[in-house]
C-alpha cells in the first residue's frame, strides 16, 4: 500500500493527538470548585468601596464609635476577601499552567494538526491513494475527528483566556488594595480619637486606680490578680448590670477576626499550658467585646502585655490579653460589639500583601490574642460559649 500523504497523514496524527487529549485539559472537579477567583475578588473590591462609603458617613454619625467600629470591621472583611480572591487566582493560574506544561507535546501536536488542515482545506477532497473506498473512509474519519479537535481547541483557548483574565485581575487589585489599606488605617485612627473624645459611657462603679495599679504590680499570676480584682471596686446598681450572660452560651461571636491557634489547656511549642484560647489575628486587627460587659481592668499585666478584664455578669470574668492598644476605663459599661483594643504589628504595604497572596497566603496572621473565661474565680473552657466559626 502506498503511503498516505497530505490530509490523510494529518488525520492519522489527529487521531493520535485526540487520544492523547482524551483526558480533559480542565482541572478535576475538586480544583474547579475554587475556580471563581474573579468573582471573589470583585466582591471584595465592592466590599472595600462600601467600607469607604461607611467611613465617609461615619464622620457625621451620631454615634461615631459604633459607626467607625462597623467601618473597621467592613474594611477587615473586605481585605480578607481580597486576599482570598488573589490567593485563589494565583492557585488557579498555577494549576492551569501546570496542566498545560505537562501536556505541552500533545498540545503542540494538536495545534500542528489544526494548522495543517486550515492551510490545506482544498486537499481534503483529494482521492485517497488506495482509491475511492479509502477516500470515503478517510472522509468519515475526518468528519468524526474534526469536531472533537475543535472542542479541544476551544477548551485550550478558554484556559489561556482565563490566565489572561487572572493576570489582569491581579494587576488591577493593587489599586483597590492600596485604597483599602489606607481606608482602614484612617478608620482606626478616627475610631481611637472618637473613643478618646467620648465621655458619656455609663459607669457601674468608680474604681480606685491606685489599688488596681498596686494589685497588678504585686500579682504573680493571673489567678492571684483575678482573685484580688474581686475585692477592688464597688457594687453595681441593679439597673446598670449587663443582661443575663448564661443564656448566651454558644452564641457569642469571637472578639477578633482570626483563627483558633491553640485550645483550652493545649500546650504550646515550649510545653507551656494556659487555661484559655489563643487566636491568631492579622496586624492591627480590631478587638471588640463579644457581650455587654463592665471593664474591671485595662492595662499591662505580668507577661501578658496589655490586658482587658471584662465582667459580663456577676461571677464571670472575660480576660483578653496581648493587645497593643486598649480602650476605655475601669467601671465603664460597654455594649456588645464595642471596641476594646487593637492588636499590634503594622499594616502590610501593597507589594507585601500581593506577594503573600501570590505565594498562597503565608503567615498573614502573626499576632495572637489570648482569651480566658473565669467562672467563680476558676478558668473554664471558653470554646462552648462561642458560636462555631
PDB file of C-alpha atoms in Angstrom, residues 192-358:
ATOM      1  CA  UNK A 192      -9.264  55.817  68.565  1.00  0.00           C
ATOM      2  CA  UNK A 193      -9.951  59.555  68.583  1.00  0.00           C
ATOM      3  CA  UNK A 194     -13.716  59.058  68.850  1.00  0.00           C
ATOM      4  CA  UNK A 195     -13.261  56.779  71.839  1.00  0.00           C
ATOM      5  CA  UNK A 196     -10.902  59.261  73.483  1.00  0.00           C
ATOM      6  CA  UNK A 197     -13.444  62.057  72.975  1.00  0.00           C
ATOM      7  CA  UNK A 198     -16.353  60.056  74.358  1.00  0.00           C
ATOM      8  CA  UNK A 199     -17.200  60.697  77.992  1.00  0.00           C
ATOM      9  CA  UNK A 200     -20.835  59.642  78.226  1.00  0.00           C
ATOM     10  CA  UNK A 201     -20.472  55.896  78.828  1.00  0.00           C
ATOM     11  CA  UNK A 202     -22.446  54.622  81.846  1.00  0.00           C
ATOM     12  CA  UNK A 203     -20.495  53.689  84.970  1.00  0.00           C
ATOM     13  CA  UNK A 204     -21.168  50.770  87.297  1.00  0.00           C
ATOM     14  CA  UNK A 205     -18.652  51.944  89.905  1.00  0.00           C
ATOM     15  CA  UNK A 206     -15.615  54.145  90.349  1.00  0.00           C
ATOM     16  CA  UNK A 207     -12.518  52.019  90.725  1.00  0.00           C
ATOM     17  CA  UNK A 208      -9.527  53.070  92.790  1.00  0.00           C
ATOM     18  CA  UNK A 209      -6.694  53.403  90.237  1.00  0.00           C
ATOM     19  CA  UNK A 210      -4.002  53.207  92.922  1.00  0.00           C
ATOM     20  CA  UNK A 211      -5.364  49.925  94.289  1.00  0.00           C
ATOM     21  CA  UNK A 212      -5.631  48.489  90.764  1.00  0.00           C
ATOM     22  CA  UNK A 213      -2.058  49.512  89.939  1.00  0.00           C
ATOM     23  CA  UNK A 214      -0.754  48.002  93.185  1.00  0.00           C
ATOM     24  CA  UNK A 215      -2.710  44.806  92.556  1.00  0.00           C
ATOM     25  CA  UNK A 216      -1.296  44.468  89.035  1.00  0.00           C
ATOM     26  CA  UNK A 217       2.260  45.085  90.276  1.00  0.00           C
ATOM     27  CA  UNK A 218       2.028  42.700  93.207  1.00  0.00           C
ATOM     28  CA  UNK A 219       0.264  39.802  91.461  1.00  0.00           C
ATOM     29  CA  UNK A 220       2.478  36.909  90.485  1.00  0.00           C
ATOM     30  CA  UNK A 221      -0.125  35.027  88.444  1.00  0.00           C
ATOM     31  CA  UNK A 222      -3.338  35.752  86.625  1.00  0.00           C
ATOM     32  CA  UNK A 223      -5.119  33.659  89.254  1.00  0.00           C
ATOM     33  CA  UNK A 224      -3.862  35.921  92.002  1.00  0.00           C
ATOM     34  CA  UNK A 225      -4.824  39.031  90.057  1.00  0.00           C
ATOM     35  CA  UNK A 226      -8.335  37.748  89.353  1.00  0.00           C
ATOM     36  CA  UNK A 227      -8.833  36.845  92.997  1.00  0.00           C
ATOM     37  CA  UNK A 228      -7.667  40.278  94.142  1.00  0.00           C
ATOM     38  CA  UNK A 229      -9.753  42.023  91.497  1.00  0.00           C
ATOM     39  CA  UNK A 230     -12.946  40.796  93.136  1.00  0.00           C
ATOM     40  CA  UNK A 231     -12.008  42.893  96.171  1.00  0.00           C
ATOM     41  CA  UNK A 232     -11.453  46.096  94.157  1.00  0.00           C
ATOM     42  CA  UNK A 233     -14.306  48.402  93.166  1.00  0.00           C
ATOM     43  CA  UNK A 234     -17.826  48.920  94.418  1.00  0.00           C
ATOM     44  CA  UNK A 235     -21.118  47.176  93.934  1.00  0.00           C
ATOM     45  CA  UNK A 236     -23.171  47.836  90.826  1.00  0.00           C
ATOM     46  CA  UNK A 237     -26.645  49.383  90.760  1.00  0.00           C
ATOM     47  CA  UNK A 238     -29.296  46.859  89.766  1.00  0.00           C
ATOM     48  CA  UNK A 239     -30.403  48.747  86.655  1.00  0.00           C
ATOM     49  CA  UNK A 240     -26.885  49.046  85.245  1.00  0.00           C
ATOM     50  CA  UNK A 241     -26.000  45.339  85.276  1.00  0.00           C
ATOM     51  CA  UNK A 242     -25.427  43.701  81.862  1.00  0.00           C
ATOM     52  CA  UNK A 243     -28.163  41.320  80.652  1.00  0.00           C
ATOM     53  CA  UNK A 244     -28.177  37.654  81.626  1.00  0.00           C
ATOM     54  CA  UNK A 245     -24.953  36.068  80.442  1.00  0.00           C
ATOM     55  CA  UNK A 246     -25.687  32.372  80.878  1.00  0.00           C
ATOM     56  CA  UNK A 247     -28.401  32.421  78.207  1.00  0.00           C
ATOM     57  CA  UNK A 248     -25.823  33.444  75.577  1.00  0.00           C
ATOM     58  CA  UNK A 249     -23.737  30.288  75.816  1.00  0.00           C
ATOM     59  CA  UNK A 250     -22.922  29.010  72.334  1.00  0.00           C
ATOM     60  CA  UNK A 251     -23.983  32.266  70.639  1.00  0.00           C
ATOM     61  CA  UNK A 252     -21.120  34.704  71.257  1.00  0.00           C
ATOM     62  CA  UNK A 253     -19.015  35.963  68.343  1.00  0.00           C
ATOM     63  CA  UNK A 254     -15.250  35.857  68.574  1.00  0.00           C
ATOM     64  CA  UNK A 255     -13.725  39.119  69.818  1.00  0.00           C
ATOM     65  CA  UNK A 256     -11.425  39.396  66.793  1.00  0.00           C
ATOM     66  CA  UNK A 257     -11.253  38.288  63.173  1.00  0.00           C
ATOM     67  CA  UNK A 258      -8.892  35.314  63.274  1.00  0.00           C
ATOM     68  CA  UNK A 259      -8.468  31.591  63.648  1.00  0.00           C
ATOM     69  CA  UNK A 260      -8.015  29.294  66.631  1.00  0.00           C
ATOM     70  CA  UNK A 261      -4.326  28.632  67.186  1.00  0.00           C
ATOM     71  CA  UNK A 262      -4.452  26.706  70.476  1.00  0.00           C
ATOM     72  CA  UNK A 263      -7.317  25.353  72.524  1.00  0.00           C
ATOM     73  CA  UNK A 264      -8.047  25.231  76.237  1.00  0.00           C
ATOM     74  CA  UNK A 265      -5.167  23.658  78.221  1.00  0.00           C
ATOM     75  CA  UNK A 266      -3.366  22.849  74.965  1.00  0.00           C
ATOM     76  CA  UNK A 267       0.432  23.159  75.318  1.00  0.00           C
ATOM     77  CA  UNK A 268       2.380  25.436  73.009  1.00  0.00           C
ATOM     78  CA  UNK A 269       5.681  24.620  71.318  1.00  0.00           C
ATOM     79  CA  UNK A 270       7.533  25.252  74.595  1.00  0.00           C
ATOM     80  CA  UNK A 271       5.180  22.967  76.510  1.00  0.00           C
ATOM     81  CA  UNK A 272       3.519  25.847  78.377  1.00  0.00           C
ATOM     82  CA  UNK A 273      -0.145  25.202  79.156  1.00  0.00           C
ATOM     83  CA  UNK A 274      -2.619  28.023  79.691  1.00  0.00           C
ATOM     84  CA  UNK A 275      -6.313  27.675  80.542  1.00  0.00           C
ATOM     85  CA  UNK A 276      -7.601  29.716  77.641  1.00  0.00           C
ATOM     86  CA  UNK A 277      -7.769  30.048  73.855  1.00  0.00           C
ATOM     87  CA  UNK A 278      -5.107  31.574  71.613  1.00  0.00           C
ATOM     88  CA  UNK A 279      -6.441  33.256  68.455  1.00  0.00           C
ATOM     89  CA  UNK A 280      -4.195  34.108  65.516  1.00  0.00           C
ATOM     90  CA  UNK A 281      -5.044  37.515  64.031  1.00  0.00           C
ATOM     91  CA  UNK A 282      -3.803  39.973  61.450  1.00  0.00           C
ATOM     92  CA  UNK A 283      -1.766  43.039  62.419  1.00  0.00           C
ATOM     93  CA  UNK A 284      -3.812  45.913  63.887  1.00  0.00           C
ATOM     94  CA  UNK A 285      -6.975  43.794  63.976  1.00  0.00           C
ATOM     95  CA  UNK A 286      -9.847  45.337  65.921  1.00  0.00           C
ATOM     96  CA  UNK A 287     -10.794  43.616  69.180  1.00  0.00           C
ATOM     97  CA  UNK A 288     -14.355  44.003  70.465  1.00  0.00           C
ATOM     98  CA  UNK A 289     -16.268  42.718  73.446  1.00  0.00           C
ATOM     99  CA  UNK A 290     -18.432  39.752  72.393  1.00  0.00           C
ATOM    100  CA  UNK A 291     -21.023  40.567  75.058  1.00  0.00           C
ATOM    101  CA  UNK A 292     -22.225  43.557  77.080  1.00  0.00           C
ATOM    102  CA  UNK A 293     -19.818  43.873  79.985  1.00  0.00           C
ATOM    103  CA  UNK A 294     -18.173  46.143  82.527  1.00  0.00           C
ATOM    104  CA  UNK A 295     -14.476  46.958  82.295  1.00  0.00           C
ATOM    105  CA  UNK A 296     -12.878  45.700  85.505  1.00  0.00           C
ATOM    106  CA  UNK A 297      -9.282  46.340  84.467  1.00  0.00           C
ATOM    107  CA  UNK A 298      -7.306  47.594  81.472  1.00  0.00           C
ATOM    108  CA  UNK A 299      -3.559  47.940  81.179  1.00  0.00           C
ATOM    109  CA  UNK A 300      -0.338  45.899  81.292  1.00  0.00           C
ATOM    110  CA  UNK A 301      -0.224  42.766  83.429  1.00  0.00           C
ATOM    111  CA  UNK A 302       2.661  40.353  84.048  1.00  0.00           C
ATOM    112  CA  UNK A 303       3.925  38.935  80.750  1.00  0.00           C
ATOM    113  CA  UNK A 304       0.541  39.134  79.019  1.00  0.00           C
ATOM    114  CA  UNK A 305       1.050  42.587  77.540  1.00  0.00           C
ATOM    115  CA  UNK A 306      -1.988  44.845  77.597  1.00  0.00           C
ATOM    116  CA  UNK A 307      -4.900  43.108  79.281  1.00  0.00           C
ATOM    117  CA  UNK A 308      -8.620  43.859  79.272  1.00  0.00           C
ATOM    118  CA  UNK A 309     -10.668  42.203  82.018  1.00  0.00           C
ATOM    119  CA  UNK A 310     -14.414  42.332  81.363  1.00  0.00           C
ATOM    120  CA  UNK A 311     -17.226  41.350  83.694  1.00  0.00           C
ATOM    121  CA  UNK A 312     -20.205  40.134  81.628  1.00  0.00           C
ATOM    122  CA  UNK A 313     -22.123  39.040  84.733  1.00  0.00           C
ATOM    123  CA  UNK A 314     -21.565  38.580  88.428  1.00  0.00           C
ATOM    124  CA  UNK A 315     -19.152  35.718  88.990  1.00  0.00           C
ATOM    125  CA  UNK A 316     -17.749  35.790  85.446  1.00  0.00           C
ATOM    126  CA  UNK A 317     -14.595  37.437  84.100  1.00  0.00           C
ATOM    127  CA  UNK A 318     -13.520  37.501  80.449  1.00  0.00           C
ATOM    128  CA  UNK A 319      -9.796  38.152  80.026  1.00  0.00           C
ATOM    129  CA  UNK A 320      -8.397  39.406  76.704  1.00  0.00           C
ATOM    130  CA  UNK A 321      -4.616  39.744  76.544  1.00  0.00           C
ATOM    131  CA  UNK A 322      -1.951  40.645  74.002  1.00  0.00           C
ATOM    132  CA  UNK A 323      -3.292  43.883  72.502  1.00  0.00           C
ATOM    133  CA  UNK A 324      -1.093  46.813  71.559  1.00  0.00           C
ATOM    134  CA  UNK A 325      -3.771  49.380  72.479  1.00  0.00           C
ATOM    135  CA  UNK A 326      -6.693  49.144  74.891  1.00  0.00           C
ATOM    136  CA  UNK A 327      -9.701  51.460  75.138  1.00  0.00           C
ATOM    137  CA  UNK A 328     -11.957  52.549  77.964  1.00  0.00           C
ATOM    138  CA  UNK A 329     -11.688  52.973  81.723  1.00  0.00           C
ATOM    139  CA  UNK A 330     -12.412  50.814  84.745  1.00  0.00           C
ATOM    140  CA  UNK A 331     -16.093  50.810  85.627  1.00  0.00           C
ATOM    141  CA  UNK A 332     -17.406  51.675  82.169  1.00  0.00           C
ATOM    142  CA  UNK A 333     -20.272  49.577  80.822  1.00  0.00           C
ATOM    143  CA  UNK A 334     -19.813  48.520  77.194  1.00  0.00           C
ATOM    144  CA  UNK A 335     -22.430  47.289  74.770  1.00  0.00           C
ATOM    145  CA  UNK A 336     -21.840  44.051  72.896  1.00  0.00           C
ATOM    146  CA  UNK A 337     -19.546  44.656  69.937  1.00  0.00           C
ATOM    147  CA  UNK A 338     -17.924  47.747  71.436  1.00  0.00           C
ATOM    148  CA  UNK A 339     -14.206  48.145  70.620  1.00  0.00           C
ATOM    149  CA  UNK A 340     -11.798  47.373  73.447  1.00  0.00           C
ATOM    150  CA  UNK A 341      -8.450  47.492  71.643  1.00  0.00           C
ATOM    151  CA  UNK A 342      -6.236  46.927  68.634  1.00  0.00           C
ATOM    152  CA  UNK A 343      -3.679  44.195  68.021  1.00  0.00           C
ATOM    153  CA  UNK A 344      -0.060  45.062  67.392  1.00  0.00           C
ATOM    154  CA  UNK A 345       2.017  44.913  64.241  1.00  0.00           C
ATOM    155  CA  UNK A 346       1.814  47.090  61.170  1.00  0.00           C
ATOM    156  CA  UNK A 347      -0.304  47.106  58.036  1.00  0.00           C
ATOM    157  CA  UNK A 348       1.498  45.433  55.134  1.00  0.00           C
ATOM    158  CA  UNK A 349       2.213  47.592  52.136  1.00  0.00           C
ATOM    159  CA  UNK A 350       0.618  46.797  48.813  1.00  0.00           C
ATOM    160  CA  UNK A 351       3.592  44.856  47.471  1.00  0.00           C
ATOM    161  CA  UNK A 352       3.879  42.691  50.588  1.00  0.00           C
ATOM    162  CA  UNK A 353       0.147  41.989  50.544  1.00  0.00           C
ATOM    163  CA  UNK A 354       0.176  40.921  46.897  1.00  0.00           C
ATOM    164  CA  UNK A 355       3.332  38.830  47.328  1.00  0.00           C
ATOM    165  CA  UNK A 356       1.854  36.977  50.304  1.00  0.00           C
ATOM    166  CA  UNK A 357      -1.363  36.296  48.400  1.00  0.00           C
ATOM    167  CA  UNK A 358       0.509  35.063  45.327  1.00  0.00           C
TER     168      UNK A 358
END
